[in-house]
Short mmCIF file of C-alpha atoms and ligand atoms in Angstrom, two decimals:
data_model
loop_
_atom_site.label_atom_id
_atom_site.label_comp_id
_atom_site.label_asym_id
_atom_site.label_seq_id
_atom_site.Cartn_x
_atom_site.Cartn_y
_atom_site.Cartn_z
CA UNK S 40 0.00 0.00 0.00
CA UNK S 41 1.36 3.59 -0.94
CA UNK S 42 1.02 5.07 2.53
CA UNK S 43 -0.71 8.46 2.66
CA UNK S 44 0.83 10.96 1.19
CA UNK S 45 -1.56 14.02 0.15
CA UNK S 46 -2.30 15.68 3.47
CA UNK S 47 -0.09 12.63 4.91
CA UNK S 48 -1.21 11.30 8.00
CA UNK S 49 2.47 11.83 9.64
CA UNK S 50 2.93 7.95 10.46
CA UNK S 51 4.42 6.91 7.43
CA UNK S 52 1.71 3.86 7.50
CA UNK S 53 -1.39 3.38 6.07
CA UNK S 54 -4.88 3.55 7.34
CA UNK S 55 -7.60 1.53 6.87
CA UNK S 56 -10.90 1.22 8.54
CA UNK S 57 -12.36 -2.73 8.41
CA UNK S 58 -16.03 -2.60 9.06
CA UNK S 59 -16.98 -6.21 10.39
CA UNK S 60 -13.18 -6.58 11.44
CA UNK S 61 -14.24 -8.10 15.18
CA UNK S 62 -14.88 -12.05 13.39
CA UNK S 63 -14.20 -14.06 10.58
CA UNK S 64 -12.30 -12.99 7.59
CA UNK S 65 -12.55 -9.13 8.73
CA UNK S 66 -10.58 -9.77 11.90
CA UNK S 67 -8.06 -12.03 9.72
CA UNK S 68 -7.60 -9.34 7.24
CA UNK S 69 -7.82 -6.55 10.34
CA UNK S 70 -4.43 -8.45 12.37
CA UNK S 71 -2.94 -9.19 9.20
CA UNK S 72 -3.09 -5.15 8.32
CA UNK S 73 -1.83 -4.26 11.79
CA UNK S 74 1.36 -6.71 11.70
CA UNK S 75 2.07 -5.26 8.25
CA UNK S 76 2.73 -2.17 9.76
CA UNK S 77 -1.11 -0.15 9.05
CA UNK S 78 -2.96 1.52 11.76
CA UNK S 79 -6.62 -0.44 11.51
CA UNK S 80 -9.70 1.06 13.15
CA UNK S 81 -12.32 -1.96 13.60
CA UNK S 82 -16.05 -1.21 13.56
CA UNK S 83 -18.10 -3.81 15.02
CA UNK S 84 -20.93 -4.93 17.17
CA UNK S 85 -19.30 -7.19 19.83
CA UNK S 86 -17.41 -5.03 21.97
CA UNK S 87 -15.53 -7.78 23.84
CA UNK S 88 -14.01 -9.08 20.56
CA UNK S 89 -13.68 -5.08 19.14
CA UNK S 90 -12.10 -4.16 22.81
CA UNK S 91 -9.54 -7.69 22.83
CA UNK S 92 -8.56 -6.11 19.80
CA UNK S 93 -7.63 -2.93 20.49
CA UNK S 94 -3.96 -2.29 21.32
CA UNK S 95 -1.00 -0.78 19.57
CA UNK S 96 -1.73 0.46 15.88
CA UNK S 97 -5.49 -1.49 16.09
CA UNK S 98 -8.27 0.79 17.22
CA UNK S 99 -11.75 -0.55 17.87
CA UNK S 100 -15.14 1.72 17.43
CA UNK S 101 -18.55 -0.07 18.85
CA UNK S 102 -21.35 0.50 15.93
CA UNK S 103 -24.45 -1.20 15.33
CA UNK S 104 -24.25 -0.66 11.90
CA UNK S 105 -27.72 -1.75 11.37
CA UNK S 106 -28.71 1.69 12.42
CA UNK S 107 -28.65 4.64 10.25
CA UNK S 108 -27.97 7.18 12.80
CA UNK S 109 -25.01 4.96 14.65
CA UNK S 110 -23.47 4.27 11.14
CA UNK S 111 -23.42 7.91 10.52
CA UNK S 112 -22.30 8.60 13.77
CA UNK S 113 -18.87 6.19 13.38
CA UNK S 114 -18.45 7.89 9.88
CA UNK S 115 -18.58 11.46 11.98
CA UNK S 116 -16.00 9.77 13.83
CA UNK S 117 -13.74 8.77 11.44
CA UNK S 118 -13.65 11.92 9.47
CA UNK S 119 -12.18 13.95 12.47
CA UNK S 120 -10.51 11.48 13.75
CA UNK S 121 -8.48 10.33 10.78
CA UNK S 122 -8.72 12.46 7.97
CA UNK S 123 -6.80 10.53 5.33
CA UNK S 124 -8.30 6.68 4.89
CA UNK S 125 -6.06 4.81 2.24
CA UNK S 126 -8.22 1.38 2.54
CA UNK S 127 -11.77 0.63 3.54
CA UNK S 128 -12.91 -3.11 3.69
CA UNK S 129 -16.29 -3.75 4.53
CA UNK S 130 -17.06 -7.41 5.53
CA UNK S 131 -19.79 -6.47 8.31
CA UNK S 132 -23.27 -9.03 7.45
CA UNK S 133 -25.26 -11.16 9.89
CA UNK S 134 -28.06 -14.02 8.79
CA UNK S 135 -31.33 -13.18 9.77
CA UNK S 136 -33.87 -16.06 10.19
CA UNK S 137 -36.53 -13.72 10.44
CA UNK S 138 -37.33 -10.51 9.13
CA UNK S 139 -36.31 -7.58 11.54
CA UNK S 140 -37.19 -4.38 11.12
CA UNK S 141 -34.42 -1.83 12.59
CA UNK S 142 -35.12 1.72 14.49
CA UNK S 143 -34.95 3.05 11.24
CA UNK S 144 -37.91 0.67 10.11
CA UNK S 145 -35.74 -1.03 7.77
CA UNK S 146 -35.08 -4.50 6.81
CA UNK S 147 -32.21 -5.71 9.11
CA UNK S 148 -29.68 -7.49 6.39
CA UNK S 149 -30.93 -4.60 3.88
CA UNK S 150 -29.32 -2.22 6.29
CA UNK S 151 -26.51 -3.97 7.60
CA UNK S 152 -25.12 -5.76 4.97
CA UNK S 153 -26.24 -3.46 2.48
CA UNK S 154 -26.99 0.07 3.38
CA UNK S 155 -23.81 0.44 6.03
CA UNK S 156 -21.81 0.27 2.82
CA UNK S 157 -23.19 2.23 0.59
CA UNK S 158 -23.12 5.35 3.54
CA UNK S 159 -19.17 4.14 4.64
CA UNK S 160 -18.21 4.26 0.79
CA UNK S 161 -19.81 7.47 -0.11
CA UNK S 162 -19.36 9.34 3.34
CA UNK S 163 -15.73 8.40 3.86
CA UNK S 164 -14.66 9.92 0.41
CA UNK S 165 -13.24 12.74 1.81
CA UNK S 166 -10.61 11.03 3.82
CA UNK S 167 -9.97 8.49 0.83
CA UNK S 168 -9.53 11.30 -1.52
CA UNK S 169 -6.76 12.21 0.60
CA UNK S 170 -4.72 9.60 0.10
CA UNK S 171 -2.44 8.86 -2.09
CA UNK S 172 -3.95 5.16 -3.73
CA UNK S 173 -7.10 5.50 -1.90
CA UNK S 174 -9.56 1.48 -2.28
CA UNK S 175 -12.31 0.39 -1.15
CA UNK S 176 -13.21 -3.38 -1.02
CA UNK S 177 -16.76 -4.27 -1.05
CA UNK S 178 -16.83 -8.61 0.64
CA UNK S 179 -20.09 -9.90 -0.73
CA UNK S 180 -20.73 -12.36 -3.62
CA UNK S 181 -20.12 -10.62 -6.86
CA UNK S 182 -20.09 -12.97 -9.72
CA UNK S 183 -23.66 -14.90 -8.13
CA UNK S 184 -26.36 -14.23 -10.71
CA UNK S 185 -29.13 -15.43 -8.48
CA UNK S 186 -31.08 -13.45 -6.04
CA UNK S 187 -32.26 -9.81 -7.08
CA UNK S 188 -33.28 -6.37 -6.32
CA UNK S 189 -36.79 -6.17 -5.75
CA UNK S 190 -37.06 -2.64 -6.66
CA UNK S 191 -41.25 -2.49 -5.30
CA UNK S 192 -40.60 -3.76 -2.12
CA UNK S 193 -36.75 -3.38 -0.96
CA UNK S 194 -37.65 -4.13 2.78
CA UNK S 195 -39.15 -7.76 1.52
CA UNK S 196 -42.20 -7.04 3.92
CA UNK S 197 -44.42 -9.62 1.17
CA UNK S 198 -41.71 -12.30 1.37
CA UNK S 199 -39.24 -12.73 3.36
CA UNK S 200 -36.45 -15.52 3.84
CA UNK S 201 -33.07 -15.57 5.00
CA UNK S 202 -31.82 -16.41 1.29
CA UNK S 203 -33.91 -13.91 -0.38
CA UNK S 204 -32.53 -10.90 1.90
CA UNK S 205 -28.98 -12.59 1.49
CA UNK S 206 -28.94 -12.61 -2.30
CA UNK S 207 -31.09 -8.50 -2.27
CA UNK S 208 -28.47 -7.29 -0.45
CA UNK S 209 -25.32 -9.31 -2.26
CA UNK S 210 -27.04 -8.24 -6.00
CA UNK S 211 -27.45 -4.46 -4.03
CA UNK S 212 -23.70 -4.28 -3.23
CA UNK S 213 -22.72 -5.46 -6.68
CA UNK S 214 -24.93 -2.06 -7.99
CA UNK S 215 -22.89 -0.12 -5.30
CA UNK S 216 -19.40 -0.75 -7.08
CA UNK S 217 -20.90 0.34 -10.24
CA UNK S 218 -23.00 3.08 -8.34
CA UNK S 219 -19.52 4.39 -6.73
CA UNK S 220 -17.61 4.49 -9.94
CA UNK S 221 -20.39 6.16 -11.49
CA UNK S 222 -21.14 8.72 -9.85
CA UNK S 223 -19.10 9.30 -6.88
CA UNK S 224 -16.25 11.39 -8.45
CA UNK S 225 -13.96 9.70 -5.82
CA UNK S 226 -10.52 8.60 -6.75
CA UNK S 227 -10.98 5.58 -4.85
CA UNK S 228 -10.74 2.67 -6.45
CA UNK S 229 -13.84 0.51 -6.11
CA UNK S 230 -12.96 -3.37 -5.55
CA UNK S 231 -15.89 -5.81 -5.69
CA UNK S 232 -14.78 -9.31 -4.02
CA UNK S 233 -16.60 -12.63 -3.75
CA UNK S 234 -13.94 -14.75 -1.60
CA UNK S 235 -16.55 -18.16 -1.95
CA UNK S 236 -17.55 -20.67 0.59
CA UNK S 237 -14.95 -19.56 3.55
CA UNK S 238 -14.35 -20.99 7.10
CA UNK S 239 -16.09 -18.62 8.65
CA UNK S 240 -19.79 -16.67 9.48
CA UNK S 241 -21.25 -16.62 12.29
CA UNK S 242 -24.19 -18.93 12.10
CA UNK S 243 -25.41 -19.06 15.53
CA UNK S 244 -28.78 -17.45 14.48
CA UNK S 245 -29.44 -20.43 11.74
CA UNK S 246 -31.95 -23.64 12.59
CA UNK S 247 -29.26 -26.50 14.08
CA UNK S 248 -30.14 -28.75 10.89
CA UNK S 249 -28.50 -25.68 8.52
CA UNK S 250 -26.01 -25.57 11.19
CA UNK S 251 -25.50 -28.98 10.94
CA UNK S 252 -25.26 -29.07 7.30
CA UNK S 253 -22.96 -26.34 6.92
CA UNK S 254 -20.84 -27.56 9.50
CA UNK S 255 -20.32 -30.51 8.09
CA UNK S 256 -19.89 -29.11 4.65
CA UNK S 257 -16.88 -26.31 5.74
CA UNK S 258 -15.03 -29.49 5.39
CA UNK S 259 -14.23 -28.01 1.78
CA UNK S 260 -14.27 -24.41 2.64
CA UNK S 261 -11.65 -22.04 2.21
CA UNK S 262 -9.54 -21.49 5.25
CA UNK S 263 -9.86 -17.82 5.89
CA UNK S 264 -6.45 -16.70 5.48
CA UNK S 265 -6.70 -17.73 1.83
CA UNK S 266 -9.94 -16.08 1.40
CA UNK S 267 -8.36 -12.27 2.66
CA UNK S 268 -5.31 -12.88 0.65
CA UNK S 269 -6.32 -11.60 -2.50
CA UNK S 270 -7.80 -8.19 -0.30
CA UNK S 271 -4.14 -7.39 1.05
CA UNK S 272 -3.16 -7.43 -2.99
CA UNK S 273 -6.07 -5.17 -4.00
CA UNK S 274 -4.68 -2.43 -1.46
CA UNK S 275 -1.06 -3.02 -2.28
CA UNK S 276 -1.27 -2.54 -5.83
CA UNK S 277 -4.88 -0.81 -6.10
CA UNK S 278 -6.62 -1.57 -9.33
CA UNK S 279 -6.14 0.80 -12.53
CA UNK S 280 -9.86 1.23 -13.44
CA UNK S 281 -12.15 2.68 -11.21
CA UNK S 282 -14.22 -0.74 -10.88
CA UNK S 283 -13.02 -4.32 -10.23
CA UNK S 284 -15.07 -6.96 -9.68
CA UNK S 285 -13.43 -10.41 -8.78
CA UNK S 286 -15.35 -13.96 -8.12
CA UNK S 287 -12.95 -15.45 -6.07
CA UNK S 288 -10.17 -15.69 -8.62
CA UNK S 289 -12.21 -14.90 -11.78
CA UNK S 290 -12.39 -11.09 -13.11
CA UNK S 291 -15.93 -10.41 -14.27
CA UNK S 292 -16.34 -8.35 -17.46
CA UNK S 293 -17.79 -4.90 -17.42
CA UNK S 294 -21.66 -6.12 -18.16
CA UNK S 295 -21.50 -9.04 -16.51
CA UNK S 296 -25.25 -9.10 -15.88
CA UNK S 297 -25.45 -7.77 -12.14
CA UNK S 298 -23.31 -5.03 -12.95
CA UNK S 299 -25.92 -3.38 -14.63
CA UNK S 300 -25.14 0.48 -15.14
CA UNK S 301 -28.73 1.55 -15.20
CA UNK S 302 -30.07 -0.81 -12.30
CA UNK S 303 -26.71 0.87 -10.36
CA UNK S 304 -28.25 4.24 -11.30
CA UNK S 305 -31.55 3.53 -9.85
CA UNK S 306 -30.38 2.24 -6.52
CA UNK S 307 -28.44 4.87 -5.80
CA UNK S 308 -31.46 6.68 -6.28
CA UNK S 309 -34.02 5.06 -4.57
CA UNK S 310 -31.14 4.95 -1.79
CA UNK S 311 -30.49 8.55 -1.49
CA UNK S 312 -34.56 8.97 -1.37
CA UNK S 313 -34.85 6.79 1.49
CA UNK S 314 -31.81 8.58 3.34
CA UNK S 315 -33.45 11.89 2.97
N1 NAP L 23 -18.10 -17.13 5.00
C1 NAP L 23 -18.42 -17.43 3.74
O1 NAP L 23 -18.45 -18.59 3.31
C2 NAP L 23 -18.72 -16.30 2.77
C3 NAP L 23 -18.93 -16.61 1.41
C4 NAP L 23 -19.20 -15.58 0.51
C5 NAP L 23 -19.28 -14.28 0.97
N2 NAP L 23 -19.08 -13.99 2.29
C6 NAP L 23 -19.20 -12.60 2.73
O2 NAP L 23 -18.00 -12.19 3.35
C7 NAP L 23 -18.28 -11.21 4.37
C8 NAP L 23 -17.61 -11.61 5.68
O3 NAP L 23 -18.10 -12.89 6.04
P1 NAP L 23 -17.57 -13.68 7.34
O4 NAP L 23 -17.80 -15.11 7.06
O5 NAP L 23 -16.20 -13.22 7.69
O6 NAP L 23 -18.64 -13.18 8.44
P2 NAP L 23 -18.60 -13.28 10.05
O7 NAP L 23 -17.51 -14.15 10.52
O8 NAP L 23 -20.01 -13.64 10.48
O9 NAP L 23 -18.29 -11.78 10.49
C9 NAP L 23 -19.23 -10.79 10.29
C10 NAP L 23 -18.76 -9.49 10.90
O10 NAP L 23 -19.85 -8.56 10.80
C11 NAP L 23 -20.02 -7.93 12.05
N3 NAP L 23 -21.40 -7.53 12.32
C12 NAP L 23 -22.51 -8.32 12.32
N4 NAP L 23 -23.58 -7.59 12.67
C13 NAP L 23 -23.13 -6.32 12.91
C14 NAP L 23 -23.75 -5.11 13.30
N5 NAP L 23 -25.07 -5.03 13.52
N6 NAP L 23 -22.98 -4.01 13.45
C15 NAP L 23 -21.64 -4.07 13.25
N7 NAP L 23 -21.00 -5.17 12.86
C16 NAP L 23 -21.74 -6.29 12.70
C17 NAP L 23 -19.59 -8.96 13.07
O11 NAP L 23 -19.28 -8.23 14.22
P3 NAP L 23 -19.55 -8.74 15.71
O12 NAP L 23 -18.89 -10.06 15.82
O13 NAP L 23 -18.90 -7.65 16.48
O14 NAP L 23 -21.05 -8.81 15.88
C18 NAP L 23 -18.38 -9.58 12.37
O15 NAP L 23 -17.24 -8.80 12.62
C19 NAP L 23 -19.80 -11.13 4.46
O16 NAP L 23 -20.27 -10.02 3.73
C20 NAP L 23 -20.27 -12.40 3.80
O17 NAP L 23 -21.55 -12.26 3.18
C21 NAP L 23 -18.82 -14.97 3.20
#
């Protein structure tokens, strides 16, 4: 990673903010980050993993990031507190069983796994466009074709399932890379990253049977230090063109078919609509 260089953040390191960085490949990719010689600020929800965390260059900020207001709030945070961001990884997500509706009266997963990137992305551009290589990398499933955006009734209040709000919000964050490089203006480069079946997820909130099953299927999973490897390249040696998208080891063309430009254009619509 080219450390930051425009207004220079005096360390000579890095910075990069991991949302989801307190489990699973978030944390791996957080540690890794922090012995490479970056100063990581966590956001998560468990504040005994965030605060076991936090020593030396790692930094740990509790956010529900469910919640509009609290999401905004870290992002308020973040901007005084470090005013040049040269990576931002977002792996935060959580299975819901049932549909929740949050404070905000919004589908749960939409808003965590979906909406807590799109306002991290576009509200931290001022610290990335400080930076000298500034990237963003979006952890979802780009390169999945099933699932959709179901543009009448984002909060899923006529049918709900785990799945269904899984695959919204993955086919959602695939029109938020496009969305980004459209019409940010940032000079961050926008990574899109599908790491596949990984050794990791917290699954506590799934039926035992599903547990069961997926237990005994992470047999062939990825461990999860293989799955972040491929992140730690992406903010080494940042991508040339605004967008990459990346299924596991695959690079997806330009119109691959979730990467539609004019679905992009119309989430980040309706999205900015239902921020105001
Ligand atoms: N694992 C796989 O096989 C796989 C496959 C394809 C794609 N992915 C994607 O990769 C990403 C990372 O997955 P993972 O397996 O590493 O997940 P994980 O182990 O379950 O970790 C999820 C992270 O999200 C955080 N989080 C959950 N709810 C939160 C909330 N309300 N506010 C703030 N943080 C919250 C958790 O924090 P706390 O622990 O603090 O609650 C944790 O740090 C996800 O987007 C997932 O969809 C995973």
């Amino acid at each position: 990673m080219s450390p930051s260089a425009i207004d220079g953040n005096g360390s000579g390191m890095g910075i990069v903010v991991v949302s989801g960085g307190t489990n699973g490949m978030g944390r791996a990719f957080a540690l890794e980050r922090a012995e490479r010689g970056d100063r990581v600020l966590v956001l998560g929800h468990n504040r005994a993993r965030g605060e076991a965390l936090a020593s030396g260059s790692m930094a740990f900020l509790p956010v529900d990031l469910s919640s509009v207001t609290e999401t905004r709030q870290a992002i308020e945070h973040i901007l005084t507190e470090y005013p040049v961001v040269d990576g931002l990884a977002l792996f935060a997500n959580a299975l819901a069983p049932r549909r929740v509706l949050t404070a905000d009266g919004l589908e749960r997963t939409f808003a965590l796994y979906y909406l807590s990137r799109y306002l991290l992305s576009f509200g931290l551009r001022p610290a990335l466009d400080r930076a000298a290589a500034p990237v963003i990398v979006n952890v979802a499933g780009v390169g999945i074709t099933r699932g959709e955006v179901h543009w009448a009734d984002l909060q899923l209040a006529a049918a709900y399932s785990t799945i269904t709000a899984q695959l919204q919000a993955g086919r959602a964050n695939d029109l938020l890379g496009v969305g980004f490089a459209q019409r940010s203006g940032s000079r961050a480069r926008y990574v899109l990253y599908h790491p596949g079946f990984t050794r990791s997820g917290d699954r506590s909130a799934l039926p035992w049977i599903v547990r069961g099953l997926l237990a005994a299927a992470s047999v062939a999973a990825r461990p999860v230090v293989g799955a972040v490897a491929p992140i730690h390249r992406f903010l080494d040696e940042p991508p040339a063109t605004p967008l990459t998208a990346i299924d596991r080891g695959r690079q997806l063309p330009p119109d691959f078919p979730t990467l539609d430009p004019r679905d992009a254009e119309r989430l980040m619509d309706l999205t900015e609509k239902l921020l105001r």
